[in-house]
XYZ file of C-alpha atoms in Angstrom:
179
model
C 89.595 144.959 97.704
C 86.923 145.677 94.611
C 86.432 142.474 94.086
C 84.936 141.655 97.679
C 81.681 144.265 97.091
C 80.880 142.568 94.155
C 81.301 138.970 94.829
C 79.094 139.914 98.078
C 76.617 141.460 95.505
C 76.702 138.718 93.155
C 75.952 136.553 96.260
C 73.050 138.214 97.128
C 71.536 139.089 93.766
C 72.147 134.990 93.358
C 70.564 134.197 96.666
C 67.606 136.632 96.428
C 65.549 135.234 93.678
C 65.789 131.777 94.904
C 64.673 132.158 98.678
C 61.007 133.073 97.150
C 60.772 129.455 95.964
C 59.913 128.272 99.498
C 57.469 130.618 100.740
C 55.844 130.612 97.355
C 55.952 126.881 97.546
C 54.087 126.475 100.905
C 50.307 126.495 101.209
C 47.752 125.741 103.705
C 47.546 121.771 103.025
C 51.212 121.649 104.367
C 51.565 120.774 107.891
C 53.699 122.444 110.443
C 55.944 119.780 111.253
C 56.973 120.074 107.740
C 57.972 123.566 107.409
C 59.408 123.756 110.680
C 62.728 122.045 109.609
C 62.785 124.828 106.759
C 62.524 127.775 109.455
C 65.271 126.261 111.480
C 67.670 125.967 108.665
C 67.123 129.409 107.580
C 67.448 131.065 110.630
C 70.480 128.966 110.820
C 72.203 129.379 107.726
C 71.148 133.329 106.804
C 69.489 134.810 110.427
C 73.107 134.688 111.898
C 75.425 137.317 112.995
C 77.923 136.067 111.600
C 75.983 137.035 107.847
C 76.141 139.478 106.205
C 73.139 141.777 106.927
C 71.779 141.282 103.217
C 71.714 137.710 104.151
C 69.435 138.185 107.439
C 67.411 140.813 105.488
C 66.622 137.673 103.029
C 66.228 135.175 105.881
C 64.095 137.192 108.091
C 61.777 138.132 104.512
C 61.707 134.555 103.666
C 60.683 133.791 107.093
C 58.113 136.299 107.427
C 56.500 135.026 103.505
C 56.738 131.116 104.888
C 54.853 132.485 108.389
C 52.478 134.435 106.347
C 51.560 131.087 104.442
C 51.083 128.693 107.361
C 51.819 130.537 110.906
C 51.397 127.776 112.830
C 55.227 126.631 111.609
C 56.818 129.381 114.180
C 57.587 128.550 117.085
C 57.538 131.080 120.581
C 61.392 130.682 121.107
C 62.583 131.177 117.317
C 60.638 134.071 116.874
C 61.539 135.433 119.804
C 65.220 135.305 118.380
C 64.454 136.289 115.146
C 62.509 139.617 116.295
C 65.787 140.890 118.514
C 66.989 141.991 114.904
C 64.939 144.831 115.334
C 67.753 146.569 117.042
C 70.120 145.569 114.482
C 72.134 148.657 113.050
C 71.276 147.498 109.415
C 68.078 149.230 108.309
C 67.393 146.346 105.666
C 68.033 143.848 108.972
C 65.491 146.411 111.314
C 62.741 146.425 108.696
C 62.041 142.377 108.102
C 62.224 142.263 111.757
C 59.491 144.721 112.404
C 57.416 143.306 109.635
C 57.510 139.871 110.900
C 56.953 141.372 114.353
C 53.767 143.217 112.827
C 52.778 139.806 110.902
C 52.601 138.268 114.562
C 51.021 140.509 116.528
C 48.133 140.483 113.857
C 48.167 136.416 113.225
C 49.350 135.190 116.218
C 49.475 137.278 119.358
C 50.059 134.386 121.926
C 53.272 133.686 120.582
C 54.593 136.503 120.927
C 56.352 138.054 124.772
C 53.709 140.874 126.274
C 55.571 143.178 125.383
C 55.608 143.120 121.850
C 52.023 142.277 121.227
C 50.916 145.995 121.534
C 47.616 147.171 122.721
C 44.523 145.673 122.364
C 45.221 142.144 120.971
C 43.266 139.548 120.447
C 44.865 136.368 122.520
C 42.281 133.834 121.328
C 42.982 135.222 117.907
C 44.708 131.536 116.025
C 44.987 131.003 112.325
C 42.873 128.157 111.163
C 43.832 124.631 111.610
C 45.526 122.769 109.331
C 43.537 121.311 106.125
C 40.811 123.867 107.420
C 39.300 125.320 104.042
C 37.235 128.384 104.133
C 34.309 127.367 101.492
C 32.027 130.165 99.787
C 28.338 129.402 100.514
C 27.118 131.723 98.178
C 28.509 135.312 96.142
C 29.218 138.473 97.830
C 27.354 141.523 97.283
C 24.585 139.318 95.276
C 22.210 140.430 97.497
C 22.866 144.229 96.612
C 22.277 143.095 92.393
C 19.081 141.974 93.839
C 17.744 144.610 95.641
C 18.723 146.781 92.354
C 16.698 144.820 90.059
C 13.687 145.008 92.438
C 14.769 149.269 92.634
C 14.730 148.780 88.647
C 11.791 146.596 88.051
C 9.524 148.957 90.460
C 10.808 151.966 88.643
C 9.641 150.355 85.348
C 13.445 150.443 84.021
C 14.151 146.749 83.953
C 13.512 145.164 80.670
C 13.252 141.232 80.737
C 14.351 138.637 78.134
C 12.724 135.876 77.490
C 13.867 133.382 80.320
C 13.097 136.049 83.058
C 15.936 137.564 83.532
C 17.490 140.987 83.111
C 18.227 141.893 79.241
C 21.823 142.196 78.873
C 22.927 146.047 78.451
C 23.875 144.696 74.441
C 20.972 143.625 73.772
C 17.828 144.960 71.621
C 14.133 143.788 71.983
C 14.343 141.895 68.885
C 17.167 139.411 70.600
C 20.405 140.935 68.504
C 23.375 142.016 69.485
C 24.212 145.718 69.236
C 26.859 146.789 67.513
C-alpha cells in the first residue's frame, strides 16, 4: 500500500516535465488543424475522470500553455468540457480550469457559453490570423528621447560630438573614454 503513492508520484514527477515540450513547441506559424489533434489526445488521455487529478491538473495546464500559443486550436465543444473541471473537488483540477476559463474570456470570448464570458466582453475580440506577424514600424518611447534632447539642447545641457549627435555620458571633449 506505500508503494502505490509513490509510483503515482513518480508518474507524475515523470509526466510533468515532459508535457511543457508541446506548448513550448507551438508558435504562431503553426496552423490550427495541426494542433488540434494534440488537444484531442490530451484531453483524452490526461482530462479524464478516470485520471488521477494530478493528471488533469497537467492536461488542463498543458492545454491552457498550447491555447495561449495559438487559440484558434480550441474548439467551442472541447472547451466547454474541459472548463466543467471547475467544479472538480481537486483544488489542483479547479485552478487550471479557471485559468483556462480566464485565458478565454480574455482571448476568445465567442467561444465560450454566455455565461462564462463575464461582463463586459469584447465578442469581436479574435486573436490574429494565422501567419499574421505583428511588425515594429519604428521604437517605442523614441519619441520621448527626442523631446529630451530638444528639453536638453534648449537648456544649453546637451553637448554634441562630432557627427551631431549626443556625447555619450563616458565621454570627454577631447574624444576619450573616461575612466
Amino acid at each position: 500500500a506505500v508503494a502505490a503513492p509513490a509510483v503515482a508520484a513518480a508518474a507524475v514527477a515523470a509526466t510533468a516535465p515532459s508535457s511543457r515540450v508541446p506548448a513550448q513547441a507551438c508558435h504562431e506559424l503553426l496552423t490550427a488543424e495541426m494542433l488540434s489533434p494534440l488537444l484531442l489526445h490530451l484531453a483524452n488521455h490526461f482530462v479524464t475522470d478516470k485520471s488521477r487529478p494530478e493528471m488533469v491538473a497537467i492536461g488542463l495546464n498543458t492545454t491552457r500553455e498550447v491555447c495561449a500559443r495559438v487559440p484558434l486550436a480550441m474548439d467551442a465543444t472541447l472547451l466547454a468540457d474541459l472548463i466543467e473541471y471547475r467544479k472538480d473537488r481537486d483544488k489542483a483540477v479547479v485552478a487550471a480550469a479557471r485559468s483556462l476559463l480566464q485565458l478565454f474570456r480574455d482571448r476568445m470570448p465567442a467561444l465560450l457559453h454566455k455565461k462564462y464570458r463575464g461582463k463586459g466582453c469584447d465578442l469581436g475580440e479574435k486573436p490574429d490570423a494565422y501567419g499574421a506577424l505583428q511588425v515594429a514600424t519604428g521604437v517605442e518611447g523614441a519619441e520621448l528621447l527626442s523631446a529630451r534632447e530638444a528639453r536638453l539642447a534648449a537648456a544649453g545641457k546637451l553637448r554634441r560630438d562630432e557627427d551631431g549627435g549626443p556625447a555619450g555620458e563616458g565621454d570627454t571633449d577631447d574624444g576619450s573614454e573616461e575612466e
